[in-house]
Amino acid sequence: MVRKKPLVVLTRKLPDVIETRMCELFNTQLNLDDTPMDKEALAKALATADVLVPTVTDRIDAELLAVAGPQLQLIANFGNGVDNIDVNAALERGLTVTNTPGVLTEDTADMTMALILAVARRLVEGSRIIPESEWDGWSPTWMLGRRITGKRLGIIGMGRIGQALARRAKAFGLQIHYHNRRKVAAQVEETLEATYWDSLDQMLARMDIVSINCPHTPATYHLLSARRLSHLQPHSILVNTARGELIDEAALTRMLEAGQIAGAGLDVFEHEPAVSTKLIRLAKAGKVTLLPHMGSATTEGRIDMGEKVLINIKTFMDGHRPPDRVLPGML
Ligand SMILES: NC(=O)C1=CN([C@@H]2O[C@H](COP(=O)(O)OP(=O)(O)OC[C@H]3O[C@@H](n4cnc5c(N)ncnc54)[C@H](O)[C@@H]3O)[C@@H](O)[C@H]2O)C=CC1
Ligand SMILES: O=CC(=O)O
């Protein structure tokens, strides 16, 4: 008997090499023009697919999962963070959920370090000056940024990306501090010369630069609330390449407007792709650097992510446990 190929629905356009392999292995429904799927289109996909491959732009909530057809078995997220999926609701329905951890660690850490440098050294502001014909020549007191060497970097979430950032930051001469759910292995702490802070509030009050690198879960929503943000020192810089929902963005905006912190570098936003006009105004004034969620955006990284998705689907369809299964304890 010939086994029917499973229907795999991709919600977005993936790298060509991945789509080609996907089509060879499975009955694959592509999204050729890359239009993000609305709720109706997602519901349709969940009603027919054996495997759904969503991305960070697709909100797969309990309401949508309730309309999934009985054939749906696997949600193979093209992404590391899984906060776009109600994983508990999916697991309760007996579905398997996978993600793509590890392969975007270095790229995202690079972008985090780039944001730290961009904000501290006014890179984006400076890069506008020559194209806008506003350069009269060098001056001893003009376009001064802040030295990062010797400063204290506080990392919230010392996982894969947090540690990769710490390695880079150490090479730049920053002192590494971190807050995590638990202390990391002694050998990692030793190599990074990292200091653990059990109290996030206390760490925030002592840092020059803070980077957020933990996942967005119900427990971490607005981890940096208005109250916590108020612990930051006026000269400090805040960088977020994790998820927008981790920060009370309105409170951060007010602090930036009032000069209560020196600057921020944001790759992710609370209501992305919408970004508030106030933040855009602050960016134009050089107080904040805004990137359109491009932390993992390298050609190599996106192909590696696609390969992970392929392996997860293939392993699952062959009747084995896929390598990147998301389990309730990980949330
Ligand atoms: N901007 C971008 O394009 C990208 C963003 N990301 C985001 O980065 C996040 C982190 O990724 P990884 O480092 O691979 O994850 P990871 O799971 O290796 O590390 C996360 C760390 O955060 C810690 N953590 C969890 N809750 C915490 C809390 N309440 N307080 C302090 N620490 C807490 C965990 O213990 C863990 O050590 C992802 O969940 C995703 O949202 C990931 C890739 C690309
Ligand atoms: O933000 C991207 C991800 O893979 O997570």
PDB file of C-alpha atoms in Angstrom, residues 3-147:
ATOM      1  CA  ARG A   3       1.389   5.723   2.154  1.00  0.00           C
ATOM      2  CA  LYS A   4      -0.162   9.118   1.498  1.00  0.00           C
ATOM      3  CA  LYS A   5       2.310  11.973   1.959  1.00  0.00           C
ATOM      4  CA  PRO A   6       1.301  14.228   4.867  1.00  0.00           C
ATOM      5  CA  LEU A   7       0.007  17.696   4.010  1.00  0.00           C
ATOM      6  CA  VAL A   8       2.435  20.281   5.346  1.00  0.00           C
ATOM      7  CA  VAL A   9       1.199  23.889   5.231  1.00  0.00           C
ATOM      8  CA  LEU A  10       3.798  26.677   5.354  1.00  0.00           C
ATOM      9  CA  THR A  11       2.285  29.953   6.532  1.00  0.00           C
ATOM     10  CA  ARG A  12       5.105  32.080   5.067  1.00  0.00           C
ATOM     11  CA  LYS A  13       7.678  31.885   2.282  1.00  0.00           C
ATOM     12  CA  LEU A  14      10.774  29.963   3.433  1.00  0.00           C
ATOM     13  CA  PRO A  15      14.232  29.847   1.776  1.00  0.00           C
ATOM     14  CA  ASP A  16      14.023  28.224  -1.693  1.00  0.00           C
ATOM     15  CA  VAL A  17      16.304  25.322  -0.784  1.00  0.00           C
ATOM     16  CA  ILE A  18      14.032  24.461   2.159  1.00  0.00           C
ATOM     17  CA  GLU A  19      10.835  24.713   0.156  1.00  0.00           C
ATOM     18  CA  THR A  20      12.309  22.473  -2.572  1.00  0.00           C
ATOM     19  CA  ARG A  21      13.250  19.776  -0.040  1.00  0.00           C
ATOM     20  CA  MET A  22       9.911  20.159   1.732  1.00  0.00           C
ATOM     21  CA  CYS A  23       8.081  19.565  -1.577  1.00  0.00           C
ATOM     22  CA  GLU A  24      10.224  16.473  -2.286  1.00  0.00           C
ATOM     23  CA  LEU A  25       9.435  14.938   1.089  1.00  0.00           C
ATOM     24  CA  PHE A  26       5.863  16.009   1.748  1.00  0.00           C
ATOM     25  CA  ASN A  27       2.692  17.187   0.076  1.00  0.00           C
ATOM     26  CA  THR A  28       3.553  20.821   0.733  1.00  0.00           C
ATOM     27  CA  GLN A  29       1.343  23.879   0.475  1.00  0.00           C
ATOM     28  CA  LEU A  30       3.586  26.912  -0.065  1.00  0.00           C
ATOM     29  CA  ASN A  31       2.848  30.588   0.498  1.00  0.00           C
ATOM     30  CA  LEU A  32       4.463  31.846  -2.688  1.00  0.00           C
ATOM     31  CA  ASP A  33       3.768  35.573  -2.284  1.00  0.00           C
ATOM     32  CA  ASP A  34       4.537  35.527   1.475  1.00  0.00           C
ATOM     33  CA  THR A  35       1.328  37.316   2.460  1.00  0.00           C
ATOM     34  CA  PRO A  36       0.873  36.789   6.223  1.00  0.00           C
ATOM     35  CA  MET A  37      -2.164  34.585   6.887  1.00  0.00           C
ATOM     36  CA  ASP A  38      -5.114  36.186   8.657  1.00  0.00           C
ATOM     37  CA  LYS A  39      -7.128  34.302  11.251  1.00  0.00           C
ATOM     38  CA  GLU A  40      -9.472  32.869   8.634  1.00  0.00           C
ATOM     39  CA  ALA A  41      -6.612  31.566   6.491  1.00  0.00           C
ATOM     40  CA  LEU A  42      -4.937  30.042   9.551  1.00  0.00           C
ATOM     41  CA  ALA A  43      -8.192  28.348  10.560  1.00  0.00           C
ATOM     42  CA  LYS A  44      -8.459  26.904   7.057  1.00  0.00           C
ATOM     43  CA  ALA A  45      -4.880  25.658   7.231  1.00  0.00           C
ATOM     44  CA  LEU A  46      -5.457  24.041  10.641  1.00  0.00           C
ATOM     45  CA  ALA A  47      -8.592  22.370   9.340  1.00  0.00           C
ATOM     46  CA  THR A  48      -6.719  20.594   6.530  1.00  0.00           C
ATOM     47  CA  ALA A  49      -3.017  20.282   7.436  1.00  0.00           C
ATOM     48  CA  ASP A  50      -1.342  17.276   9.030  1.00  0.00           C
ATOM     49  CA  VAL A  51       1.539  19.579   9.895  1.00  0.00           C
ATOM     50  CA  LEU A  52       1.410  23.359  10.241  1.00  0.00           C
ATOM     51  CA  VAL A  53       4.648  25.336   9.927  1.00  0.00           C
ATOM     52  CA  PRO A  54       3.917  28.750  11.460  1.00  0.00           C
ATOM     53  CA  THR A  55       6.322  31.576  12.241  1.00  0.00           C
ATOM     54  CA  VAL A  56       6.491  34.354  14.838  1.00  0.00           C
ATOM     55  CA  THR A  57       3.898  36.326  12.856  1.00  0.00           C
ATOM     56  CA  ASP A  58       1.173  33.684  13.276  1.00  0.00           C
ATOM     57  CA  ARG A  59      -0.853  33.698  16.466  1.00  0.00           C
ATOM     58  CA  ILE A  60      -1.977  30.121  17.022  1.00  0.00           C
ATOM     59  CA  ASP A  61      -4.211  30.571  20.056  1.00  0.00           C
ATOM     60  CA  ALA A  62      -6.635  28.225  21.832  1.00  0.00           C
ATOM     61  CA  GLU A  63      -9.585  29.582  19.838  1.00  0.00           C
ATOM     62  CA  LEU A  64      -7.893  28.698  16.552  1.00  0.00           C
ATOM     63  CA  LEU A  65      -6.715  25.334  17.817  1.00  0.00           C
ATOM     64  CA  ALA A  66     -10.315  24.513  18.689  1.00  0.00           C
ATOM     65  CA  VAL A  67     -11.169  24.548  14.969  1.00  0.00           C
ATOM     66  CA  ALA A  68      -8.215  22.337  13.984  1.00  0.00           C
ATOM     67  CA  GLY A  69      -9.195  19.186  12.152  1.00  0.00           C
ATOM     68  CA  PRO A  70      -8.594  15.727  13.644  1.00  0.00           C
ATOM     69  CA  GLN A  71      -5.818  15.131  11.061  1.00  0.00           C
ATOM     70  CA  LEU A  72      -3.568  17.842  12.571  1.00  0.00           C
ATOM     71  CA  GLN A  73      -0.673  16.204  14.428  1.00  0.00           C
ATOM     72  CA  LEU A  74       2.290  18.543  14.514  1.00  0.00           C
ATOM     73  CA  ILE A  75       2.956  22.270  14.778  1.00  0.00           C
ATOM     74  CA  ALA A  76       6.562  22.696  13.625  1.00  0.00           C
ATOM     75  CA  ASN A  77       7.338  26.331  14.409  1.00  0.00           C
ATOM     76  CA  PHE A  78       9.836  28.097  12.147  1.00  0.00           C
ATOM     77  CA  GLY A  79      11.256  30.030  15.069  1.00  0.00           C
ATOM     78  CA  ASN A  80      12.949  29.682  18.415  1.00  0.00           C
ATOM     79  CA  GLY A  81      10.430  31.518  20.608  1.00  0.00           C
ATOM     80  CA  VAL A  82       7.070  29.747  20.817  1.00  0.00           C
ATOM     81  CA  ASP A  83       5.043  32.544  22.373  1.00  0.00           C
ATOM     82  CA  ASN A  84       3.079  32.789  19.111  1.00  0.00           C
ATOM     83  CA  ILE A  85       1.538  29.408  19.959  1.00  0.00           C
ATOM     84  CA  ASP A  86      -0.679  28.488  22.900  1.00  0.00           C
ATOM     85  CA  VAL A  87       1.519  25.474  23.574  1.00  0.00           C
ATOM     86  CA  ASN A  88      -0.504  24.236  26.545  1.00  0.00           C
ATOM     87  CA  ALA A  89      -3.714  24.276  24.488  1.00  0.00           C
ATOM     88  CA  ALA A  90      -1.900  22.437  21.671  1.00  0.00           C
ATOM     89  CA  LEU A  91      -0.490  19.784  24.009  1.00  0.00           C
ATOM     90  CA  GLU A  92      -3.913  19.324  25.641  1.00  0.00           C
ATOM     91  CA  ARG A  93      -5.261  18.491  22.181  1.00  0.00           C
ATOM     92  CA  GLY A  94      -2.582  15.810  21.849  1.00  0.00           C
ATOM     93  CA  LEU A  95      -0.546  17.767  19.307  1.00  0.00           C
ATOM     94  CA  THR A  96       3.234  17.829  19.179  1.00  0.00           C
ATOM     95  CA  VAL A  97       4.960  21.214  19.020  1.00  0.00           C
ATOM     96  CA  THR A  98       8.551  21.771  17.879  1.00  0.00           C
ATOM     97  CA  ASN A  99      10.758  24.851  17.446  1.00  0.00           C
ATOM     98  CA  THR A 100      14.225  25.717  16.068  1.00  0.00           C
ATOM     99  CA  PRO A 101      16.569  26.385  19.010  1.00  0.00           C
ATOM    100  CA  GLY A 102      20.333  26.783  18.819  1.00  0.00           C
ATOM    101  CA  VAL A 103      20.844  27.595  15.150  1.00  0.00           C
ATOM    102  CA  LEU A 104      20.081  31.305  15.556  1.00  0.00           C
ATOM    103  CA  THR A 105      21.955  31.817  18.810  1.00  0.00           C
ATOM    104  CA  GLU A 106      25.129  33.370  17.382  1.00  0.00           C
ATOM    105  CA  ASP A 107      23.291  35.592  14.871  1.00  0.00           C
ATOM    106  CA  THR A 108      20.948  36.960  17.536  1.00  0.00           C
ATOM    107  CA  ALA A 109      23.842  37.529  19.951  1.00  0.00           C
ATOM    108  CA  ASP A 110      25.693  39.400  17.175  1.00  0.00           C
ATOM    109  CA  MET A 111      22.692  41.645  16.656  1.00  0.00           C
ATOM    110  CA  THR A 112      22.354  42.269  20.390  1.00  0.00           C
ATOM    111  CA  MET A 113      26.013  43.301  20.605  1.00  0.00           C
ATOM    112  CA  ALA A 114      25.515  45.448  17.495  1.00  0.00           C
ATOM    113  CA  LEU A 115      22.579  47.205  19.185  1.00  0.00           C
ATOM    114  CA  ILE A 116      24.620  47.840  22.333  1.00  0.00           C
ATOM    115  CA  LEU A 117      27.363  49.414  20.226  1.00  0.00           C
ATOM    116  CA  ALA A 118      24.891  51.301  18.034  1.00  0.00           C
ATOM    117  CA  VAL A 119      23.170  52.923  21.006  1.00  0.00           C
ATOM    118  CA  ALA A 120      26.322  53.600  23.043  1.00  0.00           C
ATOM    119  CA  ARG A 121      28.288  55.002  20.080  1.00  0.00           C
ATOM    120  CA  ARG A 122      25.397  56.713  18.251  1.00  0.00           C
ATOM    121  CA  LEU A 123      26.003  54.650  15.132  1.00  0.00           C
ATOM    122  CA  VAL A 124      22.632  55.176  13.457  1.00  0.00           C
ATOM    123  CA  GLU A 125      22.591  58.914  14.182  1.00  0.00           C
ATOM    124  CA  GLY A 126      26.151  59.261  12.884  1.00  0.00           C
ATOM    125  CA  SER A 127      25.483  57.268   9.726  1.00  0.00           C
ATOM    126  CA  ARG A 128      22.748  59.743   8.693  1.00  0.00           C
ATOM    127  CA  ILE A 129      25.004  62.793   8.840  1.00  0.00           C
ATOM    128  CA  ILE A 130      27.073  62.430   5.642  1.00  0.00           C
ATOM    129  CA  PRO A 131      24.192  61.317   3.373  1.00  0.00           C
ATOM    130  CA  GLU A 132      22.214  64.319   4.667  1.00  0.00           C
ATOM    131  CA  SER A 133      25.183  66.664   3.908  1.00  0.00           C
ATOM    132  CA  GLU A 134      25.374  67.814   7.521  1.00  0.00           C
ATOM    133  CA  TRP A 135      29.092  67.239   8.134  1.00  0.00           C
ATOM    134  CA  ASP A 136      31.307  70.282   8.566  1.00  0.00           C
ATOM    135  CA  GLY A 137      34.299  68.314   9.824  1.00  0.00           C
ATOM    136  CA  TRP A 138      35.696  66.757  12.975  1.00  0.00           C
ATOM    137  CA  SER A 139      35.142  68.427  16.331  1.00  0.00           C
ATOM    138  CA  PRO A 140      36.465  67.457  19.792  1.00  0.00           C
ATOM    139  CA  THR A 141      33.059  67.801  21.462  1.00  0.00           C
ATOM    140  CA  TRP A 142      30.667  66.603  18.763  1.00  0.00           C
ATOM    141  CA  MET A 143      28.776  63.282  18.478  1.00  0.00           C
ATOM    142  CA  LEU A 144      30.162  61.943  21.735  1.00  0.00           C
ATOM    143  CA  GLY A 145      28.837  58.571  22.734  1.00  0.00           C
ATOM    144  CA  ARG A 146      29.594  56.402  25.738  1.00  0.00           C
ATOM    145  CA  ARG A 147      32.561  54.085  26.214  1.00  0.00           C
TER     146      ARG A 147
END
